[in-house]
Coordinates of C-alpha atoms in Angstrom, one line a residue:
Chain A
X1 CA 17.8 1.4 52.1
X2 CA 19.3 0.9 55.8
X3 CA 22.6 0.2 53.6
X4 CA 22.5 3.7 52.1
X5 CA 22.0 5.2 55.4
X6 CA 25.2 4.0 57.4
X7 CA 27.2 4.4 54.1
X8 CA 26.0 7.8 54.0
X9 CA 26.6 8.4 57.7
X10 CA 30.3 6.8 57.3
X11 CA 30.7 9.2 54.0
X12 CA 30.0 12.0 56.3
X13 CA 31.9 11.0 60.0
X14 CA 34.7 10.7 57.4
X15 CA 34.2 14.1 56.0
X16 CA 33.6 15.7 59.3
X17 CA 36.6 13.7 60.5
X18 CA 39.2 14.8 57.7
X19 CA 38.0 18.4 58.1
X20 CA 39.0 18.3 61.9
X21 CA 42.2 16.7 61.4
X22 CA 43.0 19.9 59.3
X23 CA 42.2 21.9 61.7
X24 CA 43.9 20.8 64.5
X25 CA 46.9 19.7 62.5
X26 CA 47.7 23.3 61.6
X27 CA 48.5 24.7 65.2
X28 CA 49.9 21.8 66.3
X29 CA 53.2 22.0 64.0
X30 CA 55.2 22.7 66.6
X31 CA 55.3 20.4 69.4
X32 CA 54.8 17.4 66.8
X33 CA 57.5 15.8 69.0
X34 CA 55.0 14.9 71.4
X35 CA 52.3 14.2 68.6
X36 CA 55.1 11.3 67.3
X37 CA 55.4 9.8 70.3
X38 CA 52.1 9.2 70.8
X39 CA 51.3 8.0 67.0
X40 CA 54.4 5.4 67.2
X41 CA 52.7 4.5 70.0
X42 CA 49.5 4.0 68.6
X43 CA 51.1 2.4 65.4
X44 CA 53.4 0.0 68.1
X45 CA 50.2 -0.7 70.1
X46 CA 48.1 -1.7 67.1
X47 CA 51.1 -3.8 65.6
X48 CA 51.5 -5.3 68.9
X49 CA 47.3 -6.1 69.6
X50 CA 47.7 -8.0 65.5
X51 CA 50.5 -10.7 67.0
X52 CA 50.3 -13.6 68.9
X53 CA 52.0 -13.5 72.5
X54 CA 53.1 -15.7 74.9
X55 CA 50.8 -14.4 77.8
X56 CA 47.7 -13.4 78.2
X57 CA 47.8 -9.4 79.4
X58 CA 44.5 -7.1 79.0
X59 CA 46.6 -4.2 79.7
X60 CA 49.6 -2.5 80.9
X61 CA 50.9 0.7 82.1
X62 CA 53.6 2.6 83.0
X63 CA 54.4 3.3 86.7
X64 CA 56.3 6.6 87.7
X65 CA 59.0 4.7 88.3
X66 CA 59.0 3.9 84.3
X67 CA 58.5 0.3 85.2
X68 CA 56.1 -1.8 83.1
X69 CA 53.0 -3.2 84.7
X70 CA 51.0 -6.0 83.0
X71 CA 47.8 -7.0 83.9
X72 CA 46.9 -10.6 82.8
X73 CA 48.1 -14.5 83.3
X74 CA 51.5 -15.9 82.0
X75 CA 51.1 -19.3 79.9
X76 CA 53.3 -22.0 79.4
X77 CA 56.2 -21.8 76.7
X78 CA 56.5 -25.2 74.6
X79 CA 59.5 -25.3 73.0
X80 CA 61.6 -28.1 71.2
X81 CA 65.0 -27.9 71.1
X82 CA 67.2 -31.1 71.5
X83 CA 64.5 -31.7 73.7
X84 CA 61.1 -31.0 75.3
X85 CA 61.7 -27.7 77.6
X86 CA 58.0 -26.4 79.2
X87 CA 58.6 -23.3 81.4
X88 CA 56.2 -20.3 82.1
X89 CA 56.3 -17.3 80.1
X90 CA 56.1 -15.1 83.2
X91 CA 60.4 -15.7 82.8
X92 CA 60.9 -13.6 79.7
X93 CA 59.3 -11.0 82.1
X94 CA 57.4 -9.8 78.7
X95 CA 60.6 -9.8 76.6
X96 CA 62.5 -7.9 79.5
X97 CA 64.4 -11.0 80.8
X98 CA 66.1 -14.1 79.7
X99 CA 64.8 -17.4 80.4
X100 CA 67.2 -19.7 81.3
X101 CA 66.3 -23.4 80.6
X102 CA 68.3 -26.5 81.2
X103 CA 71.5 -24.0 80.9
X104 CA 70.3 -22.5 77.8
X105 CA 69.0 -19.0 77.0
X106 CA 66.1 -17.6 75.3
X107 CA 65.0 -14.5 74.2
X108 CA 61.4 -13.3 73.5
X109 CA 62.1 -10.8 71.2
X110 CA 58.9 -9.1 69.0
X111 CA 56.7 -12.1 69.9
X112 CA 59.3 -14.7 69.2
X113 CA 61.9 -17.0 70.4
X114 CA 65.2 -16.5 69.7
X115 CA 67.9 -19.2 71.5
X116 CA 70.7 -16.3 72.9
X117 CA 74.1 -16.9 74.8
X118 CA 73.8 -15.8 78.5
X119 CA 74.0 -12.2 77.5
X120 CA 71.0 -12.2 75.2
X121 CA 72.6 -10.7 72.3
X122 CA 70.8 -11.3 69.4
X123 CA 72.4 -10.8 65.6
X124 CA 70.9 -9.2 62.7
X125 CA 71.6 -9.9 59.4
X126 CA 71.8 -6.3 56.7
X127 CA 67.8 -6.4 56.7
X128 CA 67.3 -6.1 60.8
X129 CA 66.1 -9.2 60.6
X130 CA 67.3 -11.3 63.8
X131 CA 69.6 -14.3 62.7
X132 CA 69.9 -16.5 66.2
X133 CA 68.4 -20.0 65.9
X134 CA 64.8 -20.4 66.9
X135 CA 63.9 -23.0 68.7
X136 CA 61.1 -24.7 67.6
X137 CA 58.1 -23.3 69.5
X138 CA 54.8 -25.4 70.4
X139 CA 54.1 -23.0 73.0
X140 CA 49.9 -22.4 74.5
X141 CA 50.4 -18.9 73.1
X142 CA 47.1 -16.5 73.4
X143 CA 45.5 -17.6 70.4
X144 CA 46.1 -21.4 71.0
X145 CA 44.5 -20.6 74.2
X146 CA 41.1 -18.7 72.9
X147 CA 41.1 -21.6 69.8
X148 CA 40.9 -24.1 72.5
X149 CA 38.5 -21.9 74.5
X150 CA 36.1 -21.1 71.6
X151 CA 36.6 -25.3 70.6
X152 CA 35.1 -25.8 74.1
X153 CA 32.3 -23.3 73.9
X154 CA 31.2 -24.9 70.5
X155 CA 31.7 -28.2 71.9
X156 CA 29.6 -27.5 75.2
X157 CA 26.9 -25.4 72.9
X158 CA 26.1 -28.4 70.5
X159 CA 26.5 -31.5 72.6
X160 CA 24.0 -30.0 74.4
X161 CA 21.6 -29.2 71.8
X162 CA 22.5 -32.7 70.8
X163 CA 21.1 -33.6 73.4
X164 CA 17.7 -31.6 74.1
X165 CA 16.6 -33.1 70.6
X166 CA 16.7 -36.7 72.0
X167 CA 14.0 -35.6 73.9
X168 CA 12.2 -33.2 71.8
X169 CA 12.3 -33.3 68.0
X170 CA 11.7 -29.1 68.5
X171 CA 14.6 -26.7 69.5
X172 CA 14.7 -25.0 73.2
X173 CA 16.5 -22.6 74.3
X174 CA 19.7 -21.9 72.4
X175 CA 18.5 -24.4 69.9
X176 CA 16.5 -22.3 68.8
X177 CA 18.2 -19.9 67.4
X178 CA 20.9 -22.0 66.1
X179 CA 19.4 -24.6 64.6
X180 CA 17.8 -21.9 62.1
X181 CA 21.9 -21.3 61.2
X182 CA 22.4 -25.0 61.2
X183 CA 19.5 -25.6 58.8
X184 CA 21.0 -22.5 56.7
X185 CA 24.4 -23.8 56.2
X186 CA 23.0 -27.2 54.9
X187 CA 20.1 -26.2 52.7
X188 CA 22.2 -23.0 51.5
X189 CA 25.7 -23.6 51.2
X190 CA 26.2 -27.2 51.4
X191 CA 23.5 -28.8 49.3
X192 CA 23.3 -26.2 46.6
X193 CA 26.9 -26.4 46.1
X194 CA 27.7 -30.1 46.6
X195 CA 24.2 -31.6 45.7
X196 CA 21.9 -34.1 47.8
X197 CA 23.7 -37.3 47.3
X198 CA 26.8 -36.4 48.7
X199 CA 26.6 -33.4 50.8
X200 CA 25.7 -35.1 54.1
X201 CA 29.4 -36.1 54.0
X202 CA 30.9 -33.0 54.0
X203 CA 28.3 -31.5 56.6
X204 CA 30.3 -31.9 59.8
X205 CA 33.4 -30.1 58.7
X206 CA 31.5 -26.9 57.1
X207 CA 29.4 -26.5 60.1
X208 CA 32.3 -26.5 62.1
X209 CA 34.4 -24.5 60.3
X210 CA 31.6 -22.1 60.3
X211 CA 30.7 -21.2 63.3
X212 CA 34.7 -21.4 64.7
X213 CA 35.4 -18.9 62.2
X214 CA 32.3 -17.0 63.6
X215 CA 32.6 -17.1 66.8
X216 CA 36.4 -16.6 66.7
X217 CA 36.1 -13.6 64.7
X218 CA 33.3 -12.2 66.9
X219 CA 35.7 -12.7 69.8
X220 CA 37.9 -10.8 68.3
X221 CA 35.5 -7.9 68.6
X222 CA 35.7 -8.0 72.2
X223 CA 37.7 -6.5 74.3
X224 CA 39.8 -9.1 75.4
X225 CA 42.1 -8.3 72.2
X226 CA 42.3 -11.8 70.8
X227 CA 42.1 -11.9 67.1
X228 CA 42.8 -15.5 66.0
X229 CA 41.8 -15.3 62.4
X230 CA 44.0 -12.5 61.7
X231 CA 47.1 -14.9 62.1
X232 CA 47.9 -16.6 58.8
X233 CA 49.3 -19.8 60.6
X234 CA 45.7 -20.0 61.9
X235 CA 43.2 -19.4 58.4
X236 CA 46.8 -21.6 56.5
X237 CA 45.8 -24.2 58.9
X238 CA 42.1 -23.7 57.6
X239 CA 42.4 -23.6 54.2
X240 CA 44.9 -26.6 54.0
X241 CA 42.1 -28.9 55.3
X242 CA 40.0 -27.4 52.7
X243 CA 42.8 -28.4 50.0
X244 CA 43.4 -31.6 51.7
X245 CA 39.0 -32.5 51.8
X246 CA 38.8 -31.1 48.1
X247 CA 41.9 -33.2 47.1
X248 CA 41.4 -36.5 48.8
X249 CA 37.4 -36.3 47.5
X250 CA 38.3 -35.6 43.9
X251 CA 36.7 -38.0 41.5
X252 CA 38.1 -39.4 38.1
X253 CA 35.9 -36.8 36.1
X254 CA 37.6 -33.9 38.6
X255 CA 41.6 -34.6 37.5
X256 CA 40.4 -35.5 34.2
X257 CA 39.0 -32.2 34.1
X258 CA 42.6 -30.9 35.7
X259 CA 44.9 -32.7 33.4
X260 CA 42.8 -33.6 30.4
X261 CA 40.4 -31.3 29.8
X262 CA 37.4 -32.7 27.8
X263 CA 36.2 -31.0 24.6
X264 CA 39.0 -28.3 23.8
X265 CA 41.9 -28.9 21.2
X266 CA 44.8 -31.2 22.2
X267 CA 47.0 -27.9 22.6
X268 CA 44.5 -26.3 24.7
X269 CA 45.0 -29.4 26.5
X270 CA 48.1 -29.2 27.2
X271 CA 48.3 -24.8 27.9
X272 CA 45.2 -25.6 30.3
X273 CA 46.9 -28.8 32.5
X274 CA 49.3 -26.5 34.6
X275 CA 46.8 -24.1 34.6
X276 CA 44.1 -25.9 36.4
X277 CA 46.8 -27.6 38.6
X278 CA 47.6 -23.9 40.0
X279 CA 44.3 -23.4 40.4
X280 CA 43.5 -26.2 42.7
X281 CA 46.6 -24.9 44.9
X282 CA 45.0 -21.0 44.0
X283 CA 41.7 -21.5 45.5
X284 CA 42.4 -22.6 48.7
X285 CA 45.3 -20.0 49.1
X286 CA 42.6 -17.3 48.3
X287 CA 40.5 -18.4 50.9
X288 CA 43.6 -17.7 52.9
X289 CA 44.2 -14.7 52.8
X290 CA 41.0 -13.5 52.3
X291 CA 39.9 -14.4 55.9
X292 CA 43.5 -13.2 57.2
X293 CA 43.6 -9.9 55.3
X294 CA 40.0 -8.9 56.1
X295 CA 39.8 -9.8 59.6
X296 CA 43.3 -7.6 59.7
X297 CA 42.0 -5.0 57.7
X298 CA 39.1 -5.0 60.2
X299 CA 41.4 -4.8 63.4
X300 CA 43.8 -2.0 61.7
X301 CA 41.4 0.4 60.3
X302 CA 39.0 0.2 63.8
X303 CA 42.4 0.5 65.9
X304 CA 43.9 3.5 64.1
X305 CA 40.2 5.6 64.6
X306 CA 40.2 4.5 68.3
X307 CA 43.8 6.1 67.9
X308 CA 42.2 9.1 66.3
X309 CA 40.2 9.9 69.3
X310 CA 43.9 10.3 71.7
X311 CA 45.5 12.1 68.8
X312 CA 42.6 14.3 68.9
X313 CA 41.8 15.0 72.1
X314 CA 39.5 17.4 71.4
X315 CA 35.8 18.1 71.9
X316 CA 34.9 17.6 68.4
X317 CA 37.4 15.1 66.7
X318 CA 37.2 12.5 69.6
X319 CA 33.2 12.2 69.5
X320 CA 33.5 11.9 65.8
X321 CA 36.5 9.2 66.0
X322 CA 34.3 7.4 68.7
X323 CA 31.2 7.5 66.4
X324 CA 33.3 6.1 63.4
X325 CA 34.4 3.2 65.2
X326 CA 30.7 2.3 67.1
X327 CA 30.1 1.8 63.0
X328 CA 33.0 0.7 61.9
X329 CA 32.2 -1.9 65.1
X330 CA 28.7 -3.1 63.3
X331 CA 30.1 -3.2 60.2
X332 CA 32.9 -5.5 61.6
X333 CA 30.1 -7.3 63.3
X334 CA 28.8 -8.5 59.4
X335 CA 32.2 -8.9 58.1
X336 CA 32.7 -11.6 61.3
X337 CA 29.6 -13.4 60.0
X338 CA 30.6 -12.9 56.4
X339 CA 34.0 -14.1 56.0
X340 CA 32.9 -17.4 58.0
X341 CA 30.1 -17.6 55.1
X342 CA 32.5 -17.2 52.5
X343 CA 34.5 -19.4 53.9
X344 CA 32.2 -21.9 54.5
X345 CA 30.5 -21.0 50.8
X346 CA 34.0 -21.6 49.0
X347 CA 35.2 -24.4 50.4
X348 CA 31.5 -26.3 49.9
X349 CA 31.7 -24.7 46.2
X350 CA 35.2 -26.9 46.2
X351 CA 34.3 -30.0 47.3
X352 CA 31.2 -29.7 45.1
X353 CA 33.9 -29.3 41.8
X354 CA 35.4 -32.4 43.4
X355 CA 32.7 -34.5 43.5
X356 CA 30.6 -33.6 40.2
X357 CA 29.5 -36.0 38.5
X358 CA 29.8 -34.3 34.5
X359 CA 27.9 -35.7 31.8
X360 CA 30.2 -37.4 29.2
X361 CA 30.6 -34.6 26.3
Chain B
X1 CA 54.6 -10.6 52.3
X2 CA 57.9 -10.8 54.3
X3 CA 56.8 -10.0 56.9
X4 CA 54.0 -12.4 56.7
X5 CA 56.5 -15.0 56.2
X6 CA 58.4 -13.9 59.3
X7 CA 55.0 -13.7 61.1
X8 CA 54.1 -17.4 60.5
X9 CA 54.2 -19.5 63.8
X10 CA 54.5 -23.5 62.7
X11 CA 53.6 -23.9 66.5
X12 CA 50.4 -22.3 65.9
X13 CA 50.0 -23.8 62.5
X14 CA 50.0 -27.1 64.7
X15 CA 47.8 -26.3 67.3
X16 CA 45.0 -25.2 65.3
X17 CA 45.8 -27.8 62.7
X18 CA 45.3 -30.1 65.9
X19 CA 42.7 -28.7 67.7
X20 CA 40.1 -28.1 64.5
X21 CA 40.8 -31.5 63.7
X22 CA 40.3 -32.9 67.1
X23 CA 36.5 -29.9 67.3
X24 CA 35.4 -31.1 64.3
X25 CA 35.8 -34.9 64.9
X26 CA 34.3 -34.1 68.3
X27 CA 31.2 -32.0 67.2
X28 CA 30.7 -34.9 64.2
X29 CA 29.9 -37.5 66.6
X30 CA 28.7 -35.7 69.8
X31 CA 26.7 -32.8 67.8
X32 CA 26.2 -32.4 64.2
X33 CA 25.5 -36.0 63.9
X34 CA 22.7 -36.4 66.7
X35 CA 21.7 -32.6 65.7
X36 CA 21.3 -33.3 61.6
X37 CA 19.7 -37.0 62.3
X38 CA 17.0 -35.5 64.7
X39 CA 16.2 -32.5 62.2
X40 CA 16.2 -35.1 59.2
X41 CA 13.7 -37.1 61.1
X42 CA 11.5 -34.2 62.2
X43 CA 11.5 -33.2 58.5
X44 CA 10.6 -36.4 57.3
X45 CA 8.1 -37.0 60.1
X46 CA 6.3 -33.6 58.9
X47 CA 6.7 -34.9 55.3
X48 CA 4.8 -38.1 56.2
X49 CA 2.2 -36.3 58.4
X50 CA 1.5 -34.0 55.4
X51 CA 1.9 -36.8 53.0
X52 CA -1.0 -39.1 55.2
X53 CA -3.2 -35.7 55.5
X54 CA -3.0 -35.5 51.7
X55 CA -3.7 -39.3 51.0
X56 CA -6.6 -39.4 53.6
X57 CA -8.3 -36.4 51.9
X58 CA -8.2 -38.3 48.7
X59 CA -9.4 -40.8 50.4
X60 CA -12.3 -38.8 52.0
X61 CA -13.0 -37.5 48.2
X62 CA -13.1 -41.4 47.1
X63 CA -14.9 -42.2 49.4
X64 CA -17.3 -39.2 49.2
X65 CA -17.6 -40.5 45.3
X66 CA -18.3 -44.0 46.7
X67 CA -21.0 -42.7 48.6
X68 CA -22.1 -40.4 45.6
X69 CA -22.5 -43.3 43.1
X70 CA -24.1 -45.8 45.3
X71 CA -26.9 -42.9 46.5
X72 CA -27.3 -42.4 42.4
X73 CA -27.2 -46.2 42.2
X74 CA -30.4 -46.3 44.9
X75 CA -32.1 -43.8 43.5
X76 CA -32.2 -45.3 40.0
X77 CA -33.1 -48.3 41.6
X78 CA -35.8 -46.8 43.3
X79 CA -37.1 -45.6 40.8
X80 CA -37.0 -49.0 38.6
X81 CA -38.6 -50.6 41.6
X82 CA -41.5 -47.8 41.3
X83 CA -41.6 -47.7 37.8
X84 CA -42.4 -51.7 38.2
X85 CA -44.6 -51.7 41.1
X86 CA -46.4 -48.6 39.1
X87 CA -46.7 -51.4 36.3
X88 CA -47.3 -54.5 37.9
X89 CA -50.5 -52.4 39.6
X90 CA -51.7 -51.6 36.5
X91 CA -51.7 -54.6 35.1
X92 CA -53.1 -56.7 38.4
X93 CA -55.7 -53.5 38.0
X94 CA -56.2 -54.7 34.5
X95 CA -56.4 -58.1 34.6
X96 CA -58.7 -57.7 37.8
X97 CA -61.0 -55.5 35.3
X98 CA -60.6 -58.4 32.7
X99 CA -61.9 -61.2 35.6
X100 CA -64.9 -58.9 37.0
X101 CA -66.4 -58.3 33.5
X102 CA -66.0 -62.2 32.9
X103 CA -67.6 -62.7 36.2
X104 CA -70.1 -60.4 36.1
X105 CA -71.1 -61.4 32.7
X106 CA -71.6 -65.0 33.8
X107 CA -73.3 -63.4 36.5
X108 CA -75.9 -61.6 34.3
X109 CA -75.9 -64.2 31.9
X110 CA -76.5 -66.6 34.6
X111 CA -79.4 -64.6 35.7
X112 CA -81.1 -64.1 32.6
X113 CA -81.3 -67.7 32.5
X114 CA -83.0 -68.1 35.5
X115 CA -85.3 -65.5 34.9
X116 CA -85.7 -67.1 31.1
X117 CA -86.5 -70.3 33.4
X118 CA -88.2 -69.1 35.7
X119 CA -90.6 -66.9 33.2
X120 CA -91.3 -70.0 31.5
X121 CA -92.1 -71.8 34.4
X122 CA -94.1 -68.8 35.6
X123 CA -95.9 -68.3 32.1
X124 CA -96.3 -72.4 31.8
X125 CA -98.0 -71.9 35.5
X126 CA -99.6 -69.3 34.4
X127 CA -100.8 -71.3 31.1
X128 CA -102.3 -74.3 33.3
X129 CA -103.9 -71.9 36.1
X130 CA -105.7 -69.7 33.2
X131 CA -106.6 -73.5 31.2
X132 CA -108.2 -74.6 34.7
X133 CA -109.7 -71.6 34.9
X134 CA -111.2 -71.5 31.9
X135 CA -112.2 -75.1 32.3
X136 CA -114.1 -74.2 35.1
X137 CA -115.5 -71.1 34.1
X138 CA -116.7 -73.1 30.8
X139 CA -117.8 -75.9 33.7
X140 CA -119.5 -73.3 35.1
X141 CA -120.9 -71.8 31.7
X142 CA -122.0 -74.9 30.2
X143 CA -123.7 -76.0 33.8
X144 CA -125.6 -72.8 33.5
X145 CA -126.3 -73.1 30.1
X146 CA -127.5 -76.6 30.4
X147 CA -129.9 -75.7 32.9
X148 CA -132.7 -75.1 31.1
X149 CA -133.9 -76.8 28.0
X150 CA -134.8 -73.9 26.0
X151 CA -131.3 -72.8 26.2
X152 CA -129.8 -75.7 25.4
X153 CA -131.6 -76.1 21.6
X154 CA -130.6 -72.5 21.6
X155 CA -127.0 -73.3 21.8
X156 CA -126.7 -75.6 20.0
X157 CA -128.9 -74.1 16.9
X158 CA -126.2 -71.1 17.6
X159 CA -123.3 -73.6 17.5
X160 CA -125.2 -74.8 14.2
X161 CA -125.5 -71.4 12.8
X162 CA -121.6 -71.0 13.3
X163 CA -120.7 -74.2 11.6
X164 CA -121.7 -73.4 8.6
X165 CA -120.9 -76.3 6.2
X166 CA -118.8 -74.3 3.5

């Protein structure tokens, strides 16, 4: 019922929305030049808030004298190149300056580093696509620093609610409301899908995995403007150890069922083998970009209607595009919890295929 | 799709390849593992505790059964022991019956001998009193009768007259 009622109440901020967008968009023809500016913007801005980035700036502004201001921390640049060279960020100045390191020159040019002669030209190939050598780059960027961050908050929230049960067998405090999520994720996820006997096993990495996507994603809400799980390196990273626990766990019945499977025709067999063998290599690429594309999805689509409300700037159209996103906000609040369930869900679904014991046909 | 490609940081690929390996082995010994044990035991402790509630109400009903038998075993006992005492009274009443009509008919019979004695001694008695008695009142009689002569012959003509020779 409460379903119907914010998808009816999206259906009809949309409506109200569209219908205002006519109605400014008509007079305002002619000084679209303006109107651009501030969409590119918007679009640049958005683009900008889905990267990574080598320092950590809530904000930044203009001053009248058309310098840029940041406000925010640098972080240290990593980089590998005929050697270990660690410098601050605050040198590229936010891609405005060259860093000079050990008498070479880089560039931070659209969130990466590009090694440049002392003048900082950088080539492009026939796509735009810039062809100087990158250097390899280890640096702390933003989202290595909130993974670390969120990897300290989990490990300060359990170790202590490790430790409040060697006194007391019954949750306090924070305890109480995760253990209920704890309890969930074994009894729902990991024993349905893996079965008693072997589940315990697998117990430490889905409870992890589940509440870092969680949390990370739910940080990603804030306004801080980290978005971690948006980054494919990041849910790659994830989904590999998935491949790598589901691999390494497989039993004799699994690959037989991969290579040989049991009870069709020999050339069924054979059509099925690379098929299956994709499949093990499908799965955990699905789980991929699933959590990378929704979690983008999520940032895009809430980013643009914040847009809306400076495109608008009206009395009608702004409230409305503020309305949309304080939903569009919840309903990003379920997809964060969500996409570390499915997560979770798949990749215990996995190992469970791994470790099945079949009955001999 | 190239763009994601272009997008991709191996740097941090690496870091969070690092980190999440280094959270979960972290959490595994420092959280989920003292977190799981403790719920585990907490489960198994309520198992038990319901388990022992279960067995110790079976146990109440056995022993509630115990109880039920061994009250049905006491009454039927009772009642055998009544039954017997009811019997073992009648026939003590009986045979007391039996030995009281013996008795008393010694007793009687006893008694009618004595009197049977005792009236012949009484009627023997009475036999020699009334034979003196006669004796003397024939003494006395005949004395009188002897007296006088006349009466004499006349008693003995009348003793004649009575012996009659036939």
């Amino acid at each position: 019922m409460n379903r119907f009622k914010l998808v009816k109440t999206i259906t009809l901020l949309l409506l109200f929305v569209t219908a205002s967008m006519h109605a400014i968009s008509t007079p305002s023809k002619e000084e679209t030049h303006g109107k651009k500016d501030l969409k590119t913007e918007i679009k640049e801005y958005i683009n900008h808030h889905l990267l990574d980035s080598h320092d950590f700036s809530l904000y930044s502004y203009e001053t009248d004298e058309g310098e840029h201001k940041y406000i925010g921390a640098p972080l240290p640049v990593i980089l590998w190149d005929g050697g270990l060279k660690v410098f601050s960020s605050s040198k590229f100045h936010h891609g405005e300056t060259l860093a000079e390191v050990d008498g070479n020159y880089y560039k931070l040019y659209h969130g990466k580093i590009y090694k440049t002669d002392a003048a900082g030209t950088i080539n492009y190939d026939e796509d735009h696509h810039a062809t100087n050598a990158k250097p390899l780059d280890f640096s702390i960027t933003k989202n290595v620093v909130f993974i670390f961050l969120v990897g300290l908050l989990m490990f300060f929230m359990f170790s202590r609610m490790a430790k409040k049960y060697k006194n007391n067998p019954i949750p306090t405090g924070l305890g109480r409301l995760l253990e209920p999520i704890i309890l969930y994720v074994r009894d729902d996820i990991a024993i349905p899908n893996i079965g008693k006997k072997k589940y315990k096993k697998y117990m430490s990495y889905l409870l992890t995995i589940f509440f870092f996507i969680w949390i990370i994603n739910l940080l990603g809400l804030t306004p801080l403007g980290v978005n971690v799980t948006n980054n494919i390196a990041v849910t790659l990273a994830l989904a590999l150890m998935t491949y790598f626990i589901t691999t390494f766990s497989g039993n004799k019945d699994y690959w037989k069922h991969i290579f040989w499977m049991p009870g069709v025709p020999v050339p069924m067999k054979i059509i099925l083998a690379p098929i299956e063998l994709l499949g093990t290599i499908i799965k955990p690429f699905s789980l991929m970009i699933r959590l990378y594309a929704n979690i983008t999805a999520g940032h895009v689509v809430l980013m643009s209607i914040i847009g809306l409300m400076f495109i608008f700037k009206n009395w009608i159209g702004s409230p409305l595009s503020f309305g949309l996103a304080f939903a569009l906000s919840l309903l990003e609040l379920l997809v964060a919890a969500l996409q570390a369930y499915i997560f979770t869900m798949l990749s215990a679904l996995y190992f469970g295929s791994a470790v099945e014991e079949h009955e001999h046909h | 799709m190239d763009k994601l490609i272009e997008q991709f940081s191996l740097g941090l690929f690496v870091w969070q390849t690092v980190l999440f390996l280094a959270l979960v082995l972290l959490l595994r010994k420092f959280a989920w593992k003292p977190i799981l044990e403790a719920v585990n035991n907490r489960e198994e402790g309520i198992k038990n505790a319901l388990d022992e509630a279960e067995n110790a109400r079976k146990e109440m009903q056995n022993l509630q059964a115990d109880n039920e038998r061994i009250l049905n075993e006491a009454r039927t006992e009772r009642d055998g022991m009544l039954k017997e005492a009811r019997e073992l009274k009648e026939s003590i009443i009986a045979e007391a019956k039996e030995e009281a009509t013996i008795q008393a008919n010694k007793v009687i019979e006893q008694a009618q001998a004595t009197i049977q004695s005792e009236k012949q001694a009484a009627i023997a008695d009475i036999k020699n009193q009334v034979a003196e008695i006669s004796v003397g009142i024939a003494e006395k009689v005949v004395k009188t009768e002897l007296s006088d002569k006349d009466k004499q012959i006349k008693l003995v003509e009348d003793m004649l007259k009575e012996v009659t020779i036939s």
